[in-house]
Amino acid sequence: MHLAKILKSLTPPLLWRLGRHIRATPSPRNYQDVITPFDMSALHGGRFGAIFDATFPHDPLLPRDGNLTRLRTYQAYLFAEVARRTRGDYLTVGVSYAVMSKVLYELTVKGTGRTYHLVVPLVDLEEAGYCKDPAFVRDLFAGDPAVRLHLKAIPGAFPLALPNGLAFVHLTSGNEEAELASLPYLVANLDPCGVIVIDDYGLQDFASRYDAVAELAGAAIFTLPTGQGVLMKKP
């Protein structure tokens, strides 16, 4: 029997198809060091692709193909969409040029009657090129009163007025100490079926510290290939 036929007879069909697909696939795109041979056209087409491609050029720090944050934004969108099944407001901490916030707003918040809280002091102490202009951020959302910009740093920005609690939280401040200090408050106000996405969860040695705080608050965090953490309350 030909060697290929022997191998095929001994290999589970899924693994055989996967191996054949990998051999036939051209060089895949790189999403911040996440590389996959599978079809990722959903990240580049449809409503998500159109909104992301129209928004990411606002941030001068992003490469011109947008792929540095494309997968991270798509995964945040996934869980923001899941959170639509619950009640409560949406909250992003750390927006800079508001690329991810704008995408989430257009796809999951706009016209829903929910409030979207953006919490960021809009200062650039490290002169890293972050946005410092509140007018730019407000204009990006066309003055929608549902979008409330809080020009304060966490945890000092809390508490917020949250009559319906929180359905979705996106932490992307780059300040892990402040996020860790804020996590108990955020979990306490999170709907039982709500979600918190932590962008820097997998950086350096932060994951274990986030896990410890989440455990004390009655939640668990799951990791994604991008290093993002997804926090959900325990039943």
Short mmCIF file of C-alpha atoms in Angstrom, two decimals:
data_model
loop_
_atom_site.label_atom_id
_atom_site.label_comp_id
_atom_site.label_asym_id
_atom_site.label_seq_id
_atom_site.Cartn_x
_atom_site.Cartn_y
_atom_site.Cartn_z
CA MET A 1 0.00 0.00 0.00
CA HIS A 2 1.23 3.53 -0.80
CA LEU A 3 2.65 5.31 2.26
CA ALA A 4 0.13 8.16 2.01
CA LYS A 5 -2.76 5.67 2.02
CA ILE A 6 -1.31 3.89 5.04
CA LEU A 7 -0.97 7.14 6.94
CA LYS A 8 -4.48 8.20 6.00
CA SER A 9 -5.91 4.90 7.20
CA LEU A 10 -4.21 5.40 10.59
CA THR A 11 -4.96 9.12 11.05
CA PRO A 12 -8.28 10.51 12.31
CA PRO A 13 -10.13 12.30 9.46
CA LEU A 14 -10.02 15.70 11.18
CA LEU A 15 -6.24 15.61 11.59
CA TRP A 16 -5.77 14.39 8.01
CA ARG A 17 -7.87 17.24 6.63
CA LEU A 18 -6.05 19.73 8.84
CA GLY A 19 -2.63 18.57 7.65
CA ARG A 20 -3.72 18.71 4.03
CA HIS A 21 -5.17 22.20 4.51
CA ILE A 22 -1.98 23.51 6.15
CA ARG A 23 0.13 22.25 3.24
CA ALA A 24 -2.12 24.02 0.72
CA THR A 25 -2.53 27.31 2.60
CA PRO A 26 -0.44 30.34 1.57
CA SER A 27 1.41 32.35 4.21
CA PRO A 28 -1.26 33.44 6.71
CA ARG A 29 -1.63 36.92 8.19
CA ASN A 30 0.03 37.77 11.46
CA TYR A 31 -2.29 39.18 14.13
CA GLN A 32 0.18 40.38 16.77
CA ASP A 33 2.10 37.08 16.62
CA VAL A 34 -1.09 35.00 16.43
CA ILE A 35 -0.87 33.06 13.17
CA THR A 36 -3.42 30.54 11.94
CA PRO A 37 -3.91 28.60 8.70
CA PHE A 38 -7.68 28.92 8.93
CA ASP A 39 -10.04 31.25 7.10
CA MET A 40 -10.01 34.60 8.91
CA SER A 41 -11.94 36.53 6.27
CA ALA A 42 -14.54 37.54 8.88
CA LEU A 43 -11.92 39.88 10.34
CA HIS A 44 -11.54 41.68 7.02
CA GLY A 45 -15.02 41.64 5.51
CA GLY A 46 -18.62 42.24 6.46
CA ARG A 47 -19.75 44.90 8.88
CA PHE A 48 -16.90 44.31 11.34
CA GLY A 49 -14.23 44.62 8.66
CA ALA A 50 -15.79 47.76 7.21
CA ILE A 51 -16.08 49.52 10.57
CA PHE A 52 -12.65 48.47 11.77
CA ASP A 53 -10.95 49.49 8.53
CA ALA A 54 -12.66 52.88 8.63
CA THR A 55 -11.64 53.46 12.25
CA PHE A 56 -8.14 52.12 12.90
CA PRO A 57 -6.35 54.74 10.71
CA HIS A 58 -7.30 57.34 13.35
CA ASP A 59 -4.57 55.89 15.57
CA PRO A 60 -1.14 56.95 14.23
CA LEU A 61 0.56 54.23 16.27
CA LEU A 62 -1.08 51.35 14.38
CA PRO A 63 0.55 49.74 11.31
CA ARG A 64 -1.26 50.50 8.08
CA ASP A 65 -2.75 47.01 7.65
CA GLY A 66 -4.46 47.27 11.05
CA ASN A 67 -3.64 43.67 11.89
CA LEU A 68 -1.79 44.51 15.10
CA THR A 69 -5.11 44.96 16.93
CA ARG A 70 -7.59 43.46 14.45
CA LEU A 71 -7.94 40.07 16.18
CA ARG A 72 -7.93 41.65 19.65
CA THR A 73 -10.75 43.96 18.60
CA TYR A 74 -12.70 41.12 16.98
CA GLN A 75 -12.50 39.01 20.13
CA ALA A 76 -13.62 41.95 22.28
CA TYR A 77 -16.51 42.36 19.85
CA LEU A 78 -17.40 38.67 20.25
CA PHE A 79 -17.83 39.02 24.00
CA ALA A 80 -19.49 42.42 23.74
CA GLU A 81 -22.05 40.69 21.51
CA VAL A 82 -22.50 37.88 24.04
CA ALA A 83 -23.10 40.49 26.74
CA ARG A 84 -26.02 41.97 24.78
CA ARG A 85 -28.13 39.13 26.17
CA THR A 86 -27.90 40.68 29.61
CA ARG A 87 -29.01 43.99 31.04
CA GLY A 88 -26.65 46.75 32.07
CA ASP A 89 -24.29 49.34 30.67
CA TYR A 90 -21.06 48.98 28.72
CA LEU A 91 -17.74 50.31 30.00
CA THR A 92 -14.28 50.72 28.49
CA VAL A 93 -11.31 51.83 30.57
CA GLY A 94 -8.51 53.31 28.46
CA VAL A 95 -9.42 54.51 24.97
CA SER A 96 -6.57 56.63 23.49
CA TYR A 97 -7.79 57.14 19.89
CA ALA A 98 -10.86 55.02 20.68
CA VAL A 99 -10.47 52.54 17.83
CA MET A 100 -11.71 49.52 19.78
CA SER A 101 -14.34 51.58 21.59
CA LYS A 102 -15.71 52.96 18.33
CA VAL A 103 -15.96 49.49 16.79
CA LEU A 104 -17.75 48.10 19.86
CA TYR A 105 -20.07 51.09 19.93
CA GLU A 106 -21.08 50.76 16.28
CA LEU A 107 -21.60 47.01 16.45
CA THR A 108 -23.16 46.45 19.87
CA VAL A 109 -24.20 49.67 21.66
CA LYS A 110 -25.44 52.26 19.18
CA GLY A 111 -29.20 52.64 19.21
CA THR A 112 -29.76 50.06 21.97
CA GLY A 113 -30.63 52.48 24.77
CA ARG A 114 -27.64 51.36 26.82
CA THR A 115 -25.09 53.78 28.22
CA TYR A 116 -21.47 53.36 27.13
CA HIS A 117 -19.02 54.70 29.70
CA LEU A 118 -15.52 55.61 28.50
CA VAL A 119 -13.17 56.11 31.45
CA VAL A 120 -9.78 57.65 30.64
CA PRO A 121 -7.88 60.76 31.82
CA LEU A 122 -6.54 61.36 28.27
CA VAL A 123 -3.07 62.29 29.42
CA ASP A 124 0.16 60.90 28.01
CA LEU A 125 2.64 60.99 30.85
CA GLU A 126 5.11 58.76 29.01
CA GLU A 127 4.81 60.76 25.75
CA ALA A 128 4.07 57.51 23.93
CA GLY A 129 1.83 59.10 21.32
CA TYR A 130 -1.53 58.43 22.97
CA CYS A 131 -4.52 60.67 22.31
CA LYS A 132 -4.87 63.60 24.71
CA ASP A 133 -7.79 65.38 23.03
CA PRO A 134 -11.26 64.84 24.60
CA ALA A 135 -12.91 66.68 21.68
CA PHE A 136 -11.50 64.11 19.24
CA VAL A 137 -13.00 61.24 21.22
CA ARG A 138 -16.37 62.95 21.62
CA ASP A 139 -16.55 63.79 17.90
CA LEU A 140 -15.84 60.16 17.03
CA PHE A 141 -19.19 59.27 18.61
CA ALA A 142 -21.02 62.20 16.97
CA GLY A 143 -22.17 63.61 20.28
CA ASP A 144 -24.31 60.58 21.15
CA PRO A 145 -25.51 61.23 24.73
CA ALA A 146 -25.40 57.49 25.36
CA VAL A 147 -21.59 57.73 25.28
CA ARG A 148 -20.30 59.29 28.49
CA LEU A 149 -16.66 60.30 28.68
CA HIS A 150 -15.21 60.31 32.20
CA LEU A 151 -11.88 62.16 32.25
CA LYS A 152 -10.51 60.43 35.32
CA ALA A 153 -8.17 57.57 36.04
CA ILE A 154 -9.23 54.35 37.74
CA PRO A 155 -9.87 53.44 40.49
CA GLY A 156 -10.52 57.07 41.45
CA ALA A 157 -13.14 57.38 38.69
CA PHE A 158 -15.37 54.91 40.54
CA PRO A 159 -18.13 54.66 41.57
CA LEU A 160 -20.17 55.50 38.50
CA ALA A 161 -23.93 55.84 38.24
CA LEU A 162 -24.91 52.32 37.15
CA PRO A 163 -28.63 51.86 37.85
CA ASN A 164 -28.72 48.70 35.73
CA GLY A 165 -25.27 47.43 36.57
CA LEU A 166 -22.73 46.41 33.94
CA ALA A 167 -23.16 43.98 31.07
CA PHE A 168 -19.71 44.38 29.51
CA VAL A 169 -16.39 45.83 30.60
CA HIS A 170 -13.26 46.24 28.48
CA LEU A 171 -10.04 46.98 30.37
CA THR A 172 -7.29 48.34 28.14
CA SER A 173 -5.70 51.04 30.26
CA GLY A 174 -2.15 49.69 30.26
CA ASN A 175 -2.10 50.25 34.02
CA GLU A 176 -2.36 46.80 35.57
CA GLU A 177 -2.12 48.02 39.16
CA ALA A 178 -5.09 50.33 38.66
CA GLU A 179 -7.08 47.57 36.94
CA LEU A 180 -6.35 45.12 39.76
CA ALA A 181 -7.50 47.71 42.31
CA SER A 182 -10.69 48.29 40.28
CA LEU A 183 -11.59 44.66 39.62
CA PRO A 184 -13.58 43.98 42.83
CA TYR A 185 -15.80 47.02 42.14
CA LEU A 186 -16.34 45.99 38.51
CA VAL A 187 -17.15 42.37 39.35
CA ALA A 188 -19.57 43.47 42.08
CA ASN A 189 -21.48 45.56 39.53
CA LEU A 190 -21.30 43.00 36.72
CA ASP A 191 -24.52 41.28 35.69
CA PRO A 192 -24.41 37.55 36.59
CA CYS A 193 -24.10 36.78 32.86
CA GLY A 194 -21.90 39.76 32.00
CA VAL A 195 -18.33 39.69 30.71
CA ILE A 196 -15.10 41.55 31.42
CA VAL A 197 -12.36 41.48 28.76
CA ILE A 198 -8.89 42.28 30.11
CA ASP A 199 -6.54 43.22 27.28
CA ASP A 200 -3.25 42.94 29.23
CA TYR A 201 -4.13 39.78 31.17
CA GLY A 202 -1.42 37.62 29.57
CA LEU A 203 1.39 40.19 29.66
CA GLN A 204 4.45 39.40 31.80
CA ASP A 205 3.38 37.91 35.15
CA PHE A 206 0.05 39.67 35.54
CA ALA A 207 -2.27 36.70 34.89
CA SER A 208 -1.80 35.09 38.31
CA ARG A 209 -2.46 38.41 40.03
CA TYR A 210 -5.66 38.99 38.05
CA ASP A 211 -6.69 35.40 38.83
CA ALA A 212 -6.21 35.89 42.56
CA VAL A 213 -8.29 39.08 42.65
CA ALA A 214 -11.00 37.54 40.45
CA GLU A 215 -11.20 34.45 42.67
CA LEU A 216 -11.76 36.57 45.77
CA ALA A 217 -14.48 38.48 43.90
CA GLY A 218 -16.26 35.27 42.87
CA ALA A 219 -15.16 35.12 39.24
CA ALA A 220 -12.90 33.13 36.93
CA ILE A 221 -10.73 34.31 34.01
CA PHE A 222 -10.15 32.40 30.78
CA THR A 223 -7.27 33.23 28.44
CA LEU A 224 -7.31 33.80 24.67
CA PRO A 225 -4.48 33.31 22.14
CA THR A 226 -3.99 37.09 22.03
CA GLY A 227 -3.24 37.17 25.76
CA GLN A 228 -6.60 38.75 26.54
CA GLY A 229 -8.43 37.44 29.57
CA VAL A 230 -12.20 36.86 29.70
CA LEU A 231 -13.71 37.16 33.16
CA MET A 232 -17.06 35.66 34.05
CA LYS A 233 -18.80 35.41 37.38
CA LYS A 234 -19.05 31.98 38.94
CA PRO A 235 -22.60 30.56 39.21
#
